[in-house]
C-alpha cells in the first residue's frame, strides 16, 4: 500500500521549457522498458517508439509542430501505431490477417496500445525528475512525419513527447480538471442535460479564475469558450484520408 | 530522482482472480483524481468514467465480455470516449463544433484522452496494492453496453478495467515483451524486413519457452502463431458501423 504514484500523478503539469542537458542513456532504456510493461490488447503490442536526438530530425519535426520545445528538450519520443510486424507475420503465415489490422477495431487497439505505453513512460519520467509534454501537433502534417521518420505502411505516428529537466524558471502548475462528479458516473451514465450544464457553468468559473490569477487578469477565458473556439476551427480534417493512406480503416 | 514507478510498472501483469472485498470508497476517489490528472489533448478532456458496483450491471456486462472477473472483482470501471459535454456546449455557442468531434481526428483525441486516464488509474491502483485487468472484451457488443450504461450519442465505450485485491493463489507473472531493439527505433524507423524477421524469430522462441515453463510443456505456442490465429479470426468487424452510429467518423 503506497500513495507514491497518486501523489506524483496529482502534481502533473505539462512542461514546455527544458534545459539542454540530454537525458541519460540508461534512463531512456528504463523508460522504454517501463513503457513495454504496460498492458497490451490480446498480446498484439501494436506500437513502436522512435527515440530522437538527431538535431536535424528534431528541426524537421518542429516545422510540423510549430513548437520550439520539439527541438529544445532533453529527448524526444514519437509514438507510432504499428502493424508492420504483423504484416510481416501475415506474409509468412497462411492466414488472412489484413482485415483485422485494417479495421476500425484495429485502429482502436493500436491507438490504445501505443497510449498505454506512452503514459507509462510519462509517469516513469516524472518520477525520475524529468518534465514531459505530449505533442499532438505532430498530426498537423502526417505525410511529412511519415517521410521524416521513414514510416512504412501499416504504421501511423499518433503523437510525440518531449522530455527533459525543467528549466529553472519553468512555472507550470496543474490546470483545473472537469468536476469529479461530471466525469464520474455511478453504474450508469447520467445524461441529464441540465445537471451537466450546471456542472460546466461552475467549471467555467473555476477555469476563468485560474487563468485570471496566472495572468494578472489579462486572460480569463472559460473552458466552454476555449473548447468552442478550438473545435470550431476544424483542425486536421485530413485525418481519415491519412489513416486510409497508411493502411487503416479500410474495412 | 526516484525509481519507484519504474520498479512498480516493470512488475505489472494482468490479474484475473480477485478477492470479493470491495475497493475502499476513498481509494476509488483517489483513483479517479489520479486519472483526471493525466495530460489531455487541447484541454478537451474527452472522456468519462463509469464506476460499477451494482451486481446486476456487472452481470449484464459479463454477458458481453464472457469473462467471470467482470463480476468477481473489487470494482469495475468502464472508460468512455465522451463528446456529449462538448455537444451541450455546441448547442449553446454559435460555433459549429460537430465536424470536429465527428472527424477521425476527434476519434484519435478521445481514444488517447481516455486511455491516458485509464493508465494513470492502473498505475495508481497497482501502487495501492490492487491488481488490474483491462477488458477490451466489452467491445464484443457495443450496442448492448451502450444500452446497459445508458450512453448517449457522442459517447463510446472503449474498454473496461476490473480491479481488486488479488486472490492468494493468483500466480500471474509479467509476460515477455517484444525485444527492446524491435520496438525502439533511433531517429528513423528501421523497416528492414530481414532484421525484423530475425527479431521476431528470437522472440517466438522466448514466448514459446515462457508458455512451456508455465504449463509443464502442455502449451508452447509462439507469438507469431498466437497473433496469426487471433487476427485471422476477424473479430469485431462491426466497429466502424458502431462508431458511426454513436456519432464518430462521420466526416
CSV table of C-alpha atoms in Angstrom, one decimal:
chain,number,residue,atom,x,y,z
A,1,UNK,CA,0.0,0.0,0.0
A,2,UNK,CA,1.7,3.1,-1.3
A,3,UNK,CA,0.4,6.6,-2.3
A,4,UNK,CA,3.6,7.5,-4.1
A,5,UNK,CA,2.1,7.2,-7.5
A,6,UNK,CA,-1.1,9.0,-6.5
A,7,UNK,CA,0.9,11.9,-5.1
A,8,UNK,CA,3.2,12.0,-8.2
A,9,UNK,CA,0.4,12.0,-10.8
A,10,UNK,CA,-1.6,14.6,-8.9
A,11,UNK,CA,1.3,17.0,-9.4
A,12,UNK,CA,1.4,16.5,-13.2
A,13,UNK,CA,1.6,19.5,-15.4
A,14,UNK,CA,3.0,19.8,-18.9
A,15,UNK,CA,6.5,21.2,-19.1
A,16,UNK,CA,7.4,23.3,-22.1
A,17,UNK,CA,10.8,24.7,-21.1
A,18,UNK,CA,13.6,22.3,-20.8
A,19,UNK,CA,17.3,22.5,-20.0
A,20,UNK,CA,19.5,21.4,-22.9
A,21,UNK,CA,21.1,18.5,-20.9
A,22,UNK,CA,20.3,15.3,-22.7
A,23,UNK,CA,18.6,12.5,-20.8
A,24,UNK,CA,20.9,9.7,-19.6
A,25,UNK,CA,21.1,6.8,-22.0
A,26,UNK,CA,20.4,4.4,-19.1
A,27,UNK,CA,17.2,6.4,-18.3
A,28,UNK,CA,16.0,6.2,-21.9
A,29,UNK,CA,16.4,2.4,-21.7
A,30,UNK,CA,14.5,2.2,-18.5
A,31,UNK,CA,11.7,4.4,-19.9
A,32,UNK,CA,11.2,2.1,-22.8
A,33,UNK,CA,11.2,-0.9,-20.6
A,34,UNK,CA,8.5,0.7,-18.3
A,35,UNK,CA,6.5,1.5,-21.4
A,36,UNK,CA,6.7,-2.0,-22.8
A,37,UNK,CA,5.4,-3.4,-19.5
A,38,UNK,CA,2.0,-1.8,-20.0
A,39,UNK,CA,-1.0,-4.0,-20.7
A,40,UNK,CA,-1.4,-4.8,-24.4
A,41,UNK,CA,-4.6,-5.9,-26.1
A,42,UNK,CA,-4.6,-9.6,-27.0
A,43,UNK,CA,-0.7,-9.5,-26.7
A,44,UNK,CA,-0.6,-7.7,-30.1
A,45,UNK,CA,1.8,-5.0,-29.0
A,46,UNK,CA,0.7,-2.8,-31.9
A,47,UNK,CA,3.2,0.1,-31.4
A,48,UNK,CA,6.7,1.2,-31.9
A,49,UNK,CA,8.7,4.0,-30.3
A,50,UNK,CA,11.0,6.3,-32.2
A,51,UNK,CA,13.6,8.0,-29.9
A,52,UNK,CA,15.0,11.1,-31.4
A,53,UNK,CA,18.2,13.0,-30.6
A,54,UNK,CA,19.4,14.0,-34.1
A,55,UNK,CA,19.1,17.8,-34.3
A,56,UNK,CA,18.1,17.6,-38.0
A,57,UNK,CA,15.2,15.2,-37.4
A,58,UNK,CA,14.1,17.4,-34.5
A,59,UNK,CA,14.2,20.5,-36.7
A,60,UNK,CA,12.1,18.7,-39.4
A,61,UNK,CA,9.5,17.7,-36.8
A,62,UNK,CA,9.5,21.2,-35.3
A,63,UNK,CA,8.4,22.6,-38.7
A,64,UNK,CA,5.4,20.3,-38.5
A,65,UNK,CA,4.5,21.0,-34.9
A,66,UNK,CA,5.4,24.7,-34.7
A,67,UNK,CA,6.5,24.3,-31.1
A,68,UNK,CA,10.1,25.3,-30.1
A,69,UNK,CA,10.3,22.6,-27.4
A,70,UNK,CA,10.3,19.9,-30.2
A,71,UNK,CA,13.9,21.0,-30.6
A,72,UNK,CA,14.8,22.4,-27.2
A,73,UNK,CA,14.5,19.4,-24.9
A,74,UNK,CA,16.5,16.5,-23.3
A,75,UNK,CA,15.0,13.9,-25.6
A,76,UNK,CA,12.1,13.4,-28.0
A,77,UNK,CA,9.8,10.3,-28.5
A,78,UNK,CA,7.4,9.7,-31.3
A,79,UNK,CA,4.7,7.0,-30.6
A,80,UNK,CA,3.7,5.0,-33.6
A,81,UNK,CA,0.8,2.7,-34.1
A,82,UNK,CA,2.5,-0.3,-35.7
A,83,UNK,CA,1.1,-3.3,-37.5
A,84,UNK,CA,4.1,-3.6,-39.8
A,85,UNK,CA,5.5,-6.6,-37.8
A,86,UNK,CA,2.0,-8.2,-38.0
A,87,UNK,CA,2.0,-7.7,-41.8
A,88,UNK,CA,5.4,-9.5,-41.9
A,89,UNK,CA,3.9,-12.4,-40.0
A,90,UNK,CA,1.0,-12.3,-42.4
A,91,UNK,CA,3.2,-12.7,-45.4
A,92,UNK,CA,4.7,-15.9,-43.9
A,93,UNK,CA,1.5,-17.4,-42.5
A,94,UNK,CA,-1.3,-18.8,-44.4
A,95,UNK,CA,-3.7,-16.7,-42.5
A,96,UNK,CA,-5.6,-13.6,-43.8
A,97,UNK,CA,-4.8,-11.1,-41.0
A,98,UNK,CA,-5.1,-7.8,-43.0
A,99,UNK,CA,-8.8,-7.4,-42.4
A,100,UNK,CA,-8.1,-7.3,-38.7
A,101,UNK,CA,-5.5,-4.5,-38.7
A,102,UNK,CA,-7.2,-2.5,-41.4
A,103,UNK,CA,-10.5,-2.5,-39.5
A,104,UNK,CA,-11.7,0.3,-37.1
A,105,UNK,CA,-11.2,-2.3,-34.3
A,106,UNK,CA,-7.5,-2.5,-35.3
A,107,UNK,CA,-7.3,1.3,-35.1
A,108,UNK,CA,-8.7,1.4,-31.6
A,109,UNK,CA,-6.4,-1.4,-30.4
A,110,UNK,CA,-3.3,0.2,-31.9
A,111,UNK,CA,-4.2,3.7,-30.5
A,112,UNK,CA,-4.9,2.3,-27.1
A,113,UNK,CA,-1.8,0.1,-27.0
A,114,UNK,CA,0.5,3.0,-28.0
A,115,UNK,CA,-1.1,5.3,-25.5
A,116,UNK,CA,-0.7,2.9,-22.6
A,117,UNK,CA,3.0,2.6,-23.4
A,118,UNK,CA,3.3,6.4,-23.6
A,119,UNK,CA,1.6,7.1,-20.3
A,120,UNK,CA,3.8,4.5,-18.5
A,121,UNK,CA,6.8,6.4,-19.9
A,122,UNK,CA,5.4,9.8,-18.8
A,123,UNK,CA,4.8,8.6,-15.2
A,124,UNK,CA,8.3,7.0,-15.0
A,125,UNK,CA,10.0,10.1,-16.4
A,126,UNK,CA,8.2,12.4,-14.0
A,127,UNK,CA,9.2,10.1,-11.1
A,128,UNK,CA,12.8,10.4,-12.3
A,129,UNK,CA,12.5,14.1,-12.0
A,130,UNK,CA,12.0,15.0,-15.7
A,131,UNK,CA,9.2,17.0,-17.1
A,132,UNK,CA,7.2,15.9,-20.1
A,133,UNK,CA,4.8,17.4,-22.7
A,134,UNK,CA,2.7,15.5,-25.3
A,135,UNK,CA,2.8,16.6,-28.9
A,136,UNK,CA,-0.5,16.0,-30.7
A,137,UNK,CA,0.8,18.8,-33.0
A,138,UNK,CA,2.8,16.2,-35.0
A,139,UNK,CA,-0.6,15.3,-36.5
A,140,UNK,CA,-0.5,18.7,-38.3
A,141,UNK,CA,1.2,17.1,-41.2
A,142,UNK,CA,1.1,13.3,-41.1
A,143,UNK,CA,2.7,12.9,-44.6
A,144,UNK,CA,5.7,14.9,-43.6
A,145,UNK,CA,6.2,13.0,-40.4
A,146,UNK,CA,5.9,9.7,-42.2
A,147,UNK,CA,8.6,10.9,-44.6
A,148,UNK,CA,11.0,12.2,-42.0
A,149,UNK,CA,10.7,9.1,-39.9
A,150,UNK,CA,10.7,6.7,-42.8
A,151,UNK,CA,7.4,5.0,-41.7
A,152,UNK,CA,6.2,2.1,-43.7
A,153,UNK,CA,2.6,1.1,-44.5
A,154,UNK,CA,0.5,-0.1,-41.5
A,155,UNK,CA,2.2,2.3,-39.2
A,156,UNK,CA,0.9,5.7,-38.1
A,157,UNK,CA,2.5,8.5,-36.0
A,158,UNK,CA,0.0,9.2,-33.2
A,159,UNK,CA,1.8,11.8,-31.1
A,160,UNK,CA,5.2,12.8,-29.7
A,161,UNK,CA,6.5,13.5,-26.3
A,162,UNK,CA,9.3,16.0,-25.4
A,163,UNK,CA,11.0,15.5,-22.1
A,164,UNK,CA,13.9,16.8,-20.1
A,165,UNK,CA,15.0,18.6,-17.0
A,166,UNK,CA,12.6,21.5,-16.5
A,167,UNK,CA,14.2,25.0,-16.8
A,168,UNK,CA,14.7,26.8,-13.5
A,169,UNK,CA,12.0,29.4,-14.4
A,170,UNK,CA,9.5,26.8,-15.6
A,171,UNK,CA,6.5,27.7,-13.5
A,172,UNK,CA,3.6,25.5,-14.8
A,173,UNK,CA,1.0,24.2,-12.4
A,174,UNK,CA,-1.7,21.6,-12.7
A,175,UNK,CA,-4.7,23.1,-14.6
A,176,UNK,CA,-8.1,22.6,-13.0
A,177,UNK,CA,-9.9,19.5,-14.4
A,178,UNK,CA,-13.6,19.0,-15.0
A,179,UNK,CA,-15.5,18.5,-11.8
A,180,UNK,CA,-15.2,15.0,-10.3
A,181,UNK,CA,-19.0,14.4,-10.4
A,182,UNK,CA,-19.1,15.5,-14.0
A,183,UNK,CA,-16.6,12.9,-15.4
A,184,UNK,CA,-17.5,10.1,-12.9
A,185,UNK,CA,-20.8,8.3,-13.2
A,186,UNK,CA,-22.0,5.5,-10.9
A,187,UNK,CA,-23.4,2.4,-12.6
A,188,UNK,CA,-25.0,4.3,-15.4
A,189,UNK,CA,-24.2,7.4,-17.4
A,190,UNK,CA,-26.1,10.5,-16.2
A,191,UNK,CA,-27.2,12.2,-19.4
A,192,UNK,CA,-29.3,14.9,-17.8
A,193,UNK,CA,-28.5,18.0,-19.8
A,194,UNK,CA,-29.5,20.5,-17.1
A,195,UNK,CA,-27.2,19.0,-14.5
A,196,UNK,CA,-24.3,18.7,-17.0
A,197,UNK,CA,-24.9,22.4,-17.8
A,198,UNK,CA,-24.8,23.4,-14.2
A,199,UNK,CA,-21.6,21.5,-13.7
A,200,UNK,CA,-20.0,23.1,-16.7
A,201,UNK,CA,-21.0,26.5,-15.6
A,202,UNK,CA,-19.3,26.1,-12.2
A,203,UNK,CA,-16.2,24.7,-14.0
A,204,UNK,CA,-16.1,27.6,-16.4
A,205,UNK,CA,-15.8,29.9,-13.4
A,206,UNK,CA,-13.0,27.8,-11.9
A,207,UNK,CA,-11.1,27.8,-15.2
A,208,UNK,CA,-11.7,31.6,-15.7
A,209,UNK,CA,-10.4,32.3,-12.2
A,210,UNK,CA,-7.4,30.1,-12.8
A,211,UNK,CA,-6.3,31.9,-15.9
A,212,UNK,CA,-7.1,35.3,-14.4
A,213,UNK,CA,-4.9,34.6,-11.3
A,214,UNK,CA,-2.0,33.3,-13.5
A,215,UNK,CA,-2.1,36.3,-15.9
A,216,UNK,CA,-2.9,39.1,-13.5
A,217,UNK,CA,-6.3,39.4,-15.1
A,218,UNK,CA,-5.1,39.6,-18.7
A,219,UNK,CA,-6.8,36.3,-19.7
A,220,UNK,CA,-10.0,35.0,-18.2
A,221,UNK,CA,-11.4,32.6,-20.8
A,222,UNK,CA,-13.9,30.0,-19.7
A,223,UNK,CA,-13.4,26.3,-20.6
A,224,UNK,CA,-16.5,26.3,-22.8
A,225,UNK,CA,-15.3,29.3,-24.8
A,226,UNK,CA,-11.9,27.8,-25.2
A,227,UNK,CA,-13.1,24.5,-26.5
A,228,UNK,CA,-15.8,26.1,-28.6
A,229,UNK,CA,-13.2,28.2,-30.3
A,230,UNK,CA,-10.8,25.4,-30.7
A,231,UNK,CA,-13.3,22.8,-32.0
A,232,UNK,CA,-14.9,25.2,-34.5
A,233,UNK,CA,-11.5,25.8,-36.0
A,234,UNK,CA,-11.9,22.4,-37.7
A,235,UNK,CA,-8.3,21.2,-37.4
A,236,UNK,CA,-6.8,18.2,-39.1
A,237,UNK,CA,-9.8,17.2,-41.2
A,238,UNK,CA,-7.5,15.1,-43.4
A,239,UNK,CA,-7.0,12.5,-40.7
A,240,UNK,CA,-9.3,9.9,-42.2
A,241,UNK,CA,-7.6,10.3,-45.5
A,242,UNK,CA,-4.2,10.0,-43.8
A,243,UNK,CA,-5.3,6.9,-41.9
A,244,UNK,CA,-6.6,5.3,-45.1
A,245,UNK,CA,-3.4,6.1,-47.0
A,246,UNK,CA,-1.4,4.4,-44.2
A,247,UNK,CA,-3.5,1.3,-44.3
A,248,UNK,CA,-6.1,2.0,-41.6
A,249,UNK,CA,-9.9,1.9,-41.5
A,250,UNK,CA,-10.0,0.5,-45.0
A,251,UNK,CA,-12.7,-2.1,-43.9
B,1,UNK,CA,15.0,11.1,-8.7
B,2,UNK,CA,13.1,8.0,-7.8
B,3,UNK,CA,12.9,4.6,-9.4
B,4,UNK,CA,9.7,3.7,-7.5
B,5,UNK,CA,7.4,3.9,-10.6
B,6,UNK,CA,9.9,2.1,-12.9
B,7,UNK,CA,10.1,-0.8,-10.4
B,8,UNK,CA,6.4,-0.9,-10.0
B,9,UNK,CA,5.5,-0.8,-13.7
B,10,UNK,CA,8.1,-3.5,-14.5
B,11,UNK,CA,6.3,-5.9,-12.2
B,12,UNK,CA,2.9,-5.4,-14.0
B,13,UNK,CA,0.9,-8.4,-15.0
B,14,UNK,CA,-2.9,-8.6,-15.6
B,15,UNK,CA,-4.7,-10.1,-12.6
B,16,UNK,CA,-7.8,-12.2,-13.3
B,17,UNK,CA,-8.6,-13.6,-9.9
B,18,UNK,CA,-9.7,-11.2,-7.2
B,19,UNK,CA,-11.0,-11.4,-3.7
B,20,UNK,CA,-14.6,-10.3,-3.2
B,21,UNK,CA,-13.6,-7.4,-0.9
B,22,UNK,CA,-14.8,-4.2,-2.4
B,23,UNK,CA,-12.2,-1.4,-3.0
B,24,UNK,CA,-12.4,1.4,-0.4
B,25,UNK,CA,-14.6,4.4,-1.4
B,26,UNK,CA,-11.7,6.7,-0.6
B,27,UNK,CA,-9.4,4.8,-2.9
B,28,UNK,CA,-12.0,5.0,-5.8
B,29,UNK,CA,-12.0,8.7,-5.4
B,30,UNK,CA,-8.2,8.9,-5.4
B,31,UNK,CA,-8.0,6.7,-8.5
B,32,UNK,CA,-10.4,9.0,-10.4
B,33,UNK,CA,-8.4,12.0,-9.3
B,34,UNK,CA,-5.1,10.5,-10.5
B,35,UNK,CA,-6.8,9.6,-13.8
B,36,UNK,CA,-8.1,13.1,-14.3
B,37,UNK,CA,-4.6,14.5,-13.7
B,38,UNK,CA,-3.3,12.9,-16.9
B,39,UNK,CA,-2.5,15.1,-19.9
B,40,UNK,CA,-5.4,15.9,-22.2
B,41,UNK,CA,-5.3,17.0,-25.8
B,42,UNK,CA,-6.0,20.7,-26.1
B,43,UNK,CA,-7.7,20.6,-22.7
B,44,UNK,CA,-10.7,18.8,-24.3
B,45,UNK,CA,-11.0,16.1,-21.6
B,46,UNK,CA,-13.0,13.9,-24.0
B,47,UNK,CA,-13.7,11.0,-21.6
B,48,UNK,CA,-16.0,9.9,-18.8
B,49,UNK,CA,-15.5,7.1,-16.3
B,50,UNK,CA,-18.4,4.8,-15.2
B,51,UNK,CA,-17.7,3.2,-11.8
B,52,UNK,CA,-19.7,0.0,-11.4
B,53,UNK,CA,-20.5,-1.9,-8.2
B,54,UNK,CA,-24.2,-2.8,-8.9
B,55,UNK,CA,-24.2,-6.7,-9.3
B,56,UNK,CA,-26.9,-6.5,-12.0
B,57,UNK,CA,-24.9,-4.1,-14.2
B,58,UNK,CA,-21.9,-6.3,-13.7
B,59,UNK,CA,-23.8,-9.4,-14.7
B,60,UNK,CA,-25.1,-7.6,-17.9
B,61,UNK,CA,-21.5,-6.6,-18.8
B,62,UNK,CA,-20.2,-10.1,-18.1
B,63,UNK,CA,-22.6,-11.5,-20.7
B,64,UNK,CA,-21.0,-9.2,-23.2
B,65,UNK,CA,-17.4,-9.9,-22.1
B,66,UNK,CA,-17.7,-13.6,-21.3
B,67,UNK,CA,-15.2,-13.2,-18.6
B,68,UNK,CA,-16.0,-14.2,-15.0
B,69,UNK,CA,-13.9,-11.4,-13.5
B,70,UNK,CA,-16.3,-8.8,-14.9
B,71,UNK,CA,-18.5,-9.9,-11.9
B,72,UNK,CA,-15.9,-11.2,-9.5
B,73,UNK,CA,-13.7,-8.3,-8.5
B,74,UNK,CA,-13.4,-5.4,-6.1
B,75,UNK,CA,-14.6,-2.8,-8.5
B,76,UNK,CA,-15.2,-2.2,-12.2
B,77,UNK,CA,-14.6,0.8,-14.4
B,78,UNK,CA,-15.7,1.4,-18.0
B,79,UNK,CA,-13.8,4.1,-19.9
B,80,UNK,CA,-15.9,6.1,-22.3
B,81,UNK,CA,-14.9,8.4,-25.1
B,82,UNK,CA,-17.1,11.4,-24.4
B,83,UNK,CA,-18.1,14.4,-26.5
B,84,UNK,CA,-21.5,14.7,-25.0
B,85,UNK,CA,-20.5,17.7,-22.9
B,86,UNK,CA,-18.9,19.3,-26.0
B,87,UNK,CA,-22.2,18.8,-27.8
B,88,UNK,CA,-24.0,20.6,-25.0
B,89,UNK,CA,-21.6,23.5,-25.3
B,90,UNK,CA,-22.1,23.3,-29.1
B,91,UNK,CA,-25.9,23.8,-28.6
B,92,UNK,CA,-25.3,27.0,-26.6
B,93,UNK,CA,-22.5,28.5,-28.6
B,94,UNK,CA,-22.8,29.9,-32.1
B,95,UNK,CA,-20.0,27.7,-33.2
B,96,UNK,CA,-20.1,24.7,-35.4
B,97,UNK,CA,-18.1,22.1,-33.4
B,98,UNK,CA,-19.7,18.9,-34.7
B,99,UNK,CA,-17.3,18.4,-37.6
B,100,UNK,CA,-14.5,18.4,-35.1
B,101,UNK,CA,-15.8,15.6,-32.8
B,102,UNK,CA,-17.3,13.6,-35.6
B,103,UNK,CA,-13.9,13.5,-37.5
B,104,UNK,CA,-11.3,10.8,-37.4
B,105,UNK,CA,-9.1,13.3,-35.5
B,106,UNK,CA,-11.8,13.6,-32.9
B,107,UNK,CA,-11.8,9.8,-32.6
B,108,UNK,CA,-8.0,9.7,-32.0
B,109,UNK,CA,-8.1,12.5,-29.5
B,110,UNK,CA,-11.0,10.9,-27.5
B,111,UNK,CA,-9.4,7.4,-27.6
B,112,UNK,CA,-6.0,8.8,-26.5
B,113,UNK,CA,-7.5,11.0,-23.7
B,114,UNK,CA,-9.5,8.2,-22.2
B,115,UNK,CA,-6.5,5.8,-22.4
B,116,UNK,CA,-4.2,8.2,-20.6
B,117,UNK,CA,-6.7,8.5,-17.8
B,118,UNK,CA,-7.1,4.7,-17.6
B,119,UNK,CA,-3.3,4.0,-17.4
B,120,UNK,CA,-2.9,6.6,-14.6
B,121,UNK,CA,-5.6,4.7,-12.7
B,122,UNK,CA,-3.9,1.4,-13.4
B,123,UNK,CA,-0.6,2.5,-12.1
B,124,UNK,CA,-2.1,4.2,-9.0
B,125,UNK,CA,-4.2,1.1,-8.3
B,126,UNK,CA,-1.2,-1.2,-8.5
B,127,UNK,CA,0.8,1.1,-6.3
B,128,UNK,CA,-2.0,0.8,-3.7
B,129,UNK,CA,-1.6,-3.0,-3.8
B,130,UNK,CA,-4.6,-3.8,-6.1
B,131,UNK,CA,-4.4,-5.9,-9.3
B,132,UNK,CA,-6.0,-4.8,-12.5
B,133,UNK,CA,-7.0,-6.2,-15.9
B,134,UNK,CA,-8.2,-4.3,-19.0
B,135,UNK,CA,-11.4,-5.5,-20.7
B,136,UNK,CA,-11.3,-4.9,-24.4
B,137,UNK,CA,-14.0,-7.7,-24.5
B,138,UNK,CA,-16.7,-5.1,-23.7
B,139,UNK,CA,-16.3,-4.2,-27.4
B,140,UNK,CA,-17.9,-7.6,-28.3
B,141,UNK,CA,-21.3,-6.0,-28.2
B,142,UNK,CA,-21.1,-2.2,-28.3
B,143,UNK,CA,-24.9,-1.8,-28.7
B,144,UNK,CA,-25.6,-3.8,-25.5
B,145,UNK,CA,-23.0,-1.9,-23.5
B,146,UNK,CA,-24.5,1.4,-24.7
B,147,UNK,CA,-27.9,0.2,-23.5
B,148,UNK,CA,-26.8,-1.1,-20.1
B,149,UNK,CA,-24.8,2.0,-19.3
B,150,UNK,CA,-27.4,4.4,-20.8
B,151,UNK,CA,-24.8,6.0,-23.1
B,152,UNK,CA,-26.0,9.0,-25.2
B,153,UNK,CA,-24.8,10.0,-28.7
B,154,UNK,CA,-21.3,11.2,-29.0
B,155,UNK,CA,-20.0,8.8,-26.4
B,156,UNK,CA,-18.4,5.4,-27.0
B,157,UNK,CA,-17.4,2.6,-24.5
B,158,UNK,CA,-13.7,1.9,-25.3
B,159,UNK,CA,-12.8,-0.7,-22.7
B,160,UNK,CA,-13.3,-1.7,-19.1
B,161,UNK,CA,-11.0,-2.4,-16.2
B,162,UNK,CA,-11.6,-4.8,-13.3
B,163,UNK,CA,-9.6,-4.3,-10.2
B,164,UNK,CA,-9.3,-5.7,-6.6
B,165,UNK,CA,-7.1,-7.5,-4.2
B,166,UNK,CA,-5.5,-10.4,-6.0
B,167,UNK,CA,-6.6,-13.9,-4.8
B,168,UNK,CA,-4.0,-15.7,-2.7
B,169,UNK,CA,-3.4,-18.3,-5.4
B,170,UNK,CA,-3.2,-15.7,-8.2
B,171,UNK,CA,0.1,-16.5,-9.8
B,172,UNK,CA,0.4,-14.3,-12.9
B,173,UNK,CA,3.8,-13.1,-14.0
B,174,UNK,CA,4.9,-10.4,-16.5
B,175,UNK,CA,4.7,-11.9,-20.0
B,176,UNK,CA,7.8,-11.4,-22.2
B,177,UNK,CA,7.5,-8.4,-24.4
B,178,UNK,CA,8.8,-7.9,-27.9
B,179,UNK,CA,12.6,-7.3,-28.0
B,180,UNK,CA,13.7,-3.8,-27.0
B,181,UNK,CA,15.5,-3.3,-30.3
B,182,UNK,CA,12.4,-4.3,-32.2
B,183,UNK,CA,10.0,-1.7,-30.8
B,184,UNK,CA,12.6,1.0,-30.3
B,185,UNK,CA,14.0,2.9,-33.3
B,186,UNK,CA,16.6,5.6,-33.2
B,187,UNK,CA,15.8,8.7,-35.2
B,188,UNK,CA,14.2,6.8,-38.0
B,189,UNK,CA,12.0,3.7,-38.4
B,190,UNK,CA,14.1,0.7,-39.4
B,191,UNK,CA,11.8,-1.1,-41.9
B,192,UNK,CA,14.3,-3.8,-42.9
B,193,UNK,CA,12.1,-6.9,-43.3
B,194,UNK,CA,15.0,-9.3,-42.7
B,195,UNK,CA,16.1,-7.9,-39.4
B,196,UNK,CA,12.5,-7.6,-38.2
B,197,UNK,CA,12.0,-11.3,-39.1
B,198,UNK,CA,15.2,-12.3,-37.2
B,199,UNK,CA,14.0,-10.4,-34.1
B,200,UNK,CA,10.5,-12.0,-34.3
B,201,UNK,CA,12.1,-15.4,-34.6
B,202,UNK,CA,14.1,-15.0,-31.5
B,203,UNK,CA,11.0,-13.6,-29.7
B,204,UNK,CA,8.9,-16.5,-30.8
B,205,UNK,CA,11.4,-18.8,-29.1
B,206,UNK,CA,11.2,-16.7,-25.9
B,207,UNK,CA,7.4,-16.7,-25.8
B,208,UNK,CA,7.3,-20.5,-26.6
B,209,UNK,CA,9.7,-21.2,-23.7
B,210,UNK,CA,7.7,-19.0,-21.4
B,211,UNK,CA,4.4,-20.8,-22.0
B,212,UNK,CA,6.2,-24.2,-21.9
B,213,UNK,CA,7.7,-23.4,-18.5
B,214,UNK,CA,4.4,-22.2,-17.1
B,215,UNK,CA,2.3,-25.2,-18.3
B,216,UNK,CA,4.8,-28.0,-17.9
B,217,UNK,CA,5.2,-28.3,-21.6
B,218,UNK,CA,1.5,-28.5,-22.4
B,219,UNK,CA,1.5,-25.2,-24.3
B,220,UNK,CA,4.3,-23.9,-26.3
B,221,UNK,CA,2.8,-21.5,-28.8
B,222,UNK,CA,4.9,-18.8,-30.5
B,223,UNK,CA,3.9,-15.2,-30.5
B,224,UNK,CA,3.6,-15.3,-34.3
B,225,UNK,CA,1.2,-18.2,-34.2
B,226,UNK,CA,-0.8,-16.7,-31.5
B,227,UNK,CA,-1.3,-13.4,-33.2
B,228,UNK,CA,-1.9,-15.0,-36.6
B,229,UNK,CA,-4.7,-17.2,-35.2
B,230,UNK,CA,-6.2,-14.3,-33.3
B,231,UNK,CA,-6.0,-11.7,-36.1
B,232,UNK,CA,-7.3,-14.1,-38.8
B,233,UNK,CA,-10.4,-14.8,-36.6
B,234,UNK,CA,-11.7,-11.3,-37.8
B,235,UNK,CA,-13.2,-10.1,-34.6
B,236,UNK,CA,-15.4,-7.1,-34.1
B,237,UNK,CA,-15.7,-6.1,-37.7
B,238,UNK,CA,-18.8,-4.1,-36.9
B,239,UNK,CA,-16.7,-1.4,-35.1
B,240,UNK,CA,-16.8,1.2,-37.8
B,241,UNK,CA,-20.6,0.8,-38.0
B,242,UNK,CA,-20.8,1.1,-34.2
B,243,UNK,CA,-18.6,4.2,-34.2
B,244,UNK,CA,-20.8,5.8,-37.0
B,245,UNK,CA,-24.0,5.0,-35.1
B,246,UNK,CA,-22.6,6.6,-32.0
B,247,UNK,CA,-21.6,9.8,-33.8
B,248,UNK,CA,-18.0,9.1,-34.7
B,249,UNK,CA,-16.0,9.1,-38.0
B,250,UNK,CA,-18.9,10.6,-39.9
B,251,UNK,CA,-16.7,13.1,-41.6
